[in-house]
PDB file of C-alpha atoms in Angstrom:
ATOM      1  CA  MET A   5      78.795  82.470 158.064  1.00 52.00           C
ATOM      2  CA  GLU A   6      81.931  83.477 156.203  1.00 91.00           C
ATOM      3  CA  THR A   7      81.999  85.741 153.158  1.00 96.00           C
ATOM      4  CA  ALA A   8      83.076  82.987 150.734  1.00 97.00           C
ATOM      5  CA  GLN A   9      80.281  80.648 151.826  1.00 96.00           C
ATOM      6  CA  GLU A  10      77.684  83.426 151.667  1.00 98.00           C
ATOM      7  CA  LEU A  11      78.797  84.276 148.126  1.00 98.00           C
ATOM      8  CA  ILE A  12      78.690  80.622 147.030  1.00 98.00           C
ATOM      9  CA  GLU A  13      75.135  80.286 148.316  1.00 98.00           C
ATOM     10  CA  ALA A  14      74.049  83.555 146.654  1.00 98.00           C
ATOM     11  CA  LEU A  15      75.588  82.351 143.373  1.00 98.00           C
ATOM     12  CA  GLY A  16      73.226  79.375 143.404  1.00 98.00           C
ATOM     13  CA  GLY A  17      75.391  76.942 145.343  1.00 97.00           C
ATOM     14  CA  ARG A  18      78.335  74.791 144.324  1.00 96.00           C
ATOM     15  CA  GLU A  19      76.381  73.063 141.582  1.00 96.00           C
ATOM     16  CA  ASN A  20      75.730  76.377 139.793  1.00 98.00           C
ATOM     17  CA  ILE A  21      79.386  77.480 139.777  1.00 98.00           C
ATOM     18  CA  VAL A  22      81.454  76.494 136.736  1.00 97.00           C
ATOM     19  CA  ASP A  23      84.620  78.526 137.372  1.00 97.00           C
ATOM     20  CA  ILE A  24      86.048  81.112 139.772  1.00 98.00           C
ATOM     21  CA  GLU A  25      88.930  83.348 138.706  1.00 97.00           C
ATOM     22  CA  PRO A  26      90.441  86.360 140.465  1.00 96.00           C
ATOM     23  CA  CYS A  27      91.113  89.102 137.929  1.00 92.00           C
ATOM     24  CA  LEU A  28      92.814  92.262 139.225  1.00 92.00           C
ATOM     25  CA  MET A  29      90.335  93.771 141.692  1.00 96.00           C
ATOM     26  CA  ARG A  30      87.407  91.485 140.911  1.00 97.00           C
ATOM     27  CA  ILE A  31      86.353  87.859 141.110  1.00 98.00           C
ATOM     28  CA  ARG A  32      84.954  86.528 137.846  1.00 98.00           C
ATOM     29  CA  VAL A  33      82.531  83.653 138.409  1.00 98.00           C
ATOM     30  CA  GLU A  34      81.083  81.619 135.559  1.00 98.00           C
ATOM     31  CA  VAL A  35      77.673  80.220 136.468  1.00 98.00           C
ATOM     32  CA  ARG A  36      75.502  77.581 134.829  1.00 97.00           C
ATOM     33  CA  THR A  37      72.397  79.772 135.037  1.00 97.00           C
ATOM     34  CA  GLN A  38      71.863  83.385 136.098  1.00 98.00           C
ATOM     35  CA  ARG A  39      68.369  82.435 137.303  1.00 97.00           C
ATOM     36  CA  ALA A  40      69.882  80.697 140.339  1.00 98.00           C
ATOM     37  CA  VAL A  41      71.853  83.807 141.377  1.00 98.00           C
ATOM     38  CA  ALA A  42      70.416  85.880 144.246  1.00 97.00           C
ATOM     39  CA  GLU A  43      71.979  89.292 143.620  1.00 96.00           C
ATOM     40  CA  ASN A  44      70.866  90.716 146.974  1.00 96.00           C
ATOM     41  CA  GLY A  45      72.891  87.976 148.684  1.00 97.00           C
ATOM     42  CA  LEU A  46      76.008  89.118 146.824  1.00 98.00           C
ATOM     43  CA  ARG A  47      75.814  92.630 148.258  1.00 96.00           C
ATOM     44  CA  LEU A  48      78.071  92.091 151.272  1.00 97.00           C
ATOM     45  CA  PRO A  49      80.302  94.735 152.908  1.00 96.00           C
ATOM     46  CA  GLU A  50      83.388  93.131 151.300  1.00 96.00           C
ATOM     47  CA  ILE A  51      81.867  93.356 147.799  1.00 98.00           C
ATOM     48  CA  LEU A  52      82.084  96.850 146.321  1.00 97.00           C
ATOM     49  CA  ALA A  53      80.022  96.136 143.176  1.00 98.00           C
ATOM     50  CA  VAL A  54      78.318  93.316 141.270  1.00 98.00           C
ATOM     51  CA  VAL A  55      78.278  93.096 137.457  1.00 97.00           C
ATOM     52  CA  ARG A  56      76.263  90.396 135.657  1.00 97.00           C
ATOM     53  CA  SER A  57      76.817  89.661 131.987  1.00 96.00           C
ATOM     54  CA  GLY A  58      75.996  86.494 130.067  1.00 96.00           C
ATOM     55  CA  ALA A  59      77.219  83.463 132.002  1.00 97.00           C
ATOM     56  CA  TYR A  60      79.418  85.585 134.279  1.00 98.00           C
ATOM     57  CA  VAL A  61      79.003  87.355 137.595  1.00 98.00           C
ATOM     58  CA  GLN A  62      81.830  89.721 138.476  1.00 98.00           C
ATOM     59  CA  LEU A  63      82.314  90.629 142.113  1.00 98.00           C
ATOM     60  CA  VAL A  64      84.435  93.722 142.716  1.00 98.00           C
ATOM     61  CA  ALA A  65      86.268  93.006 145.964  1.00 97.00           C
ATOM     62  CA  GLY A  66      89.254  95.361 145.796  1.00 96.00           C
ATOM     63  CA  LEU A  67      92.274  94.280 147.830  1.00 95.00           C
ATOM     64  CA  LYS A  68      90.416  91.240 149.223  1.00 95.00           C
ATOM     65  CA  THR A  69      89.926  89.702 145.760  1.00 97.00           C
ATOM     66  CA  GLU A  70      92.672  87.047 145.963  1.00 96.00           C
ATOM     67  CA  GLU A  71      91.779  86.004 149.520  1.00 96.00           C
ATOM     68  CA  ILE A  72      88.037  85.672 148.881  1.00 97.00           C
ATOM     69  CA  ALA A  73      88.505  83.931 145.510  1.00 97.00           C
ATOM     70  CA  ALA A  74      90.939  81.382 146.997  1.00 95.00           C
ATOM     71  CA  ASP A  75      88.513  80.619 149.831  1.00 96.00           C
ATOM     72  CA  MET A  76      85.613  80.242 147.381  1.00 97.00           C
ATOM     73  CA  LYS A  77      87.648  77.952 145.100  1.00 96.00           C
ATOM     74  CA  SER A  78      88.675  75.686 147.970  1.00 94.00           C
ATOM     75  CA  ARG A  79      85.091  75.405 149.211  1.00 95.00           C
ATOM     76  CA  VAL A  80      83.672  74.684 145.742  1.00 94.00           C
ATOM     77  CA  ALA A  81      86.414  72.122 145.003  1.00 90.00           C
ATOM     78  CA  ASN A  82      85.359  70.079 148.052  1.00 78.00           C
ATOM     79  CA  VAL A  83      82.395  68.646 146.164  1.00 56.00           C
ATOM     80  CA  PRO A  84      81.986  64.834 146.316  1.00 50.00           C
ATOM     81  CA  HIS A  85      83.646  62.986 143.419  1.00 39.00           C
ATOM     82  CA  GLY A  86      81.585  62.602 140.265  1.00 42.00           C
ATOM     83  CA  THR A  87      79.181  65.457 140.983  1.00 47.00           C
ATOM     84  CA  ARG A  88      81.046  68.320 139.279  1.00 43.00           C
ATOM     85  CA  THR A  89      82.645  69.004 135.952  1.00 42.00           C
ATOM     86  CA  GLY A  90      84.734  71.891 134.738  1.00 46.00           C
ATOM     87  CA  PRO A  91      87.774  73.804 135.942  1.00 49.00           C
ATOM     88  CA  VAL A  92      86.728  74.337 139.574  1.00 51.00           C
ATOM     89  CA  GLY A  93      85.945  70.750 140.535  1.00 47.00           C
ATOM     90  CA  GLU A  94      86.929  68.177 137.967  1.00 45.00           C
ATOM     91  CA  SER A  95      84.596  65.197 137.789  1.00 40.00           C
ATOM     92  CA  VAL A  96      86.302  62.010 138.968  1.00 36.00           C
ATOM     93  CA  SER A  97      85.082  58.511 138.165  1.00 38.00           C
ATOM     94  CA  ALA A  98      85.177  56.015 141.021  1.00 37.00           C
TER      95      ALA A  98
END
């Protein structure tokens, strides 16, 4: 399983992710609920640190930040139409 997919699952799955933004050396992920986040699953070799605050989980990924964030965004955006809202996967009416 790839890093991006493992992180998505540990963050509570696609349905728990509101937004993913690379920010310098970290990936800032807005989640619907922190209760769905499995922090142990976020502790991968590519992730240097995890910071949780409010509705956000920040993953410090160093030089791999852009690459991992782009992969996560593309995987989360591939949600069937009408099942997501927000910046990552806009809800589309059929």
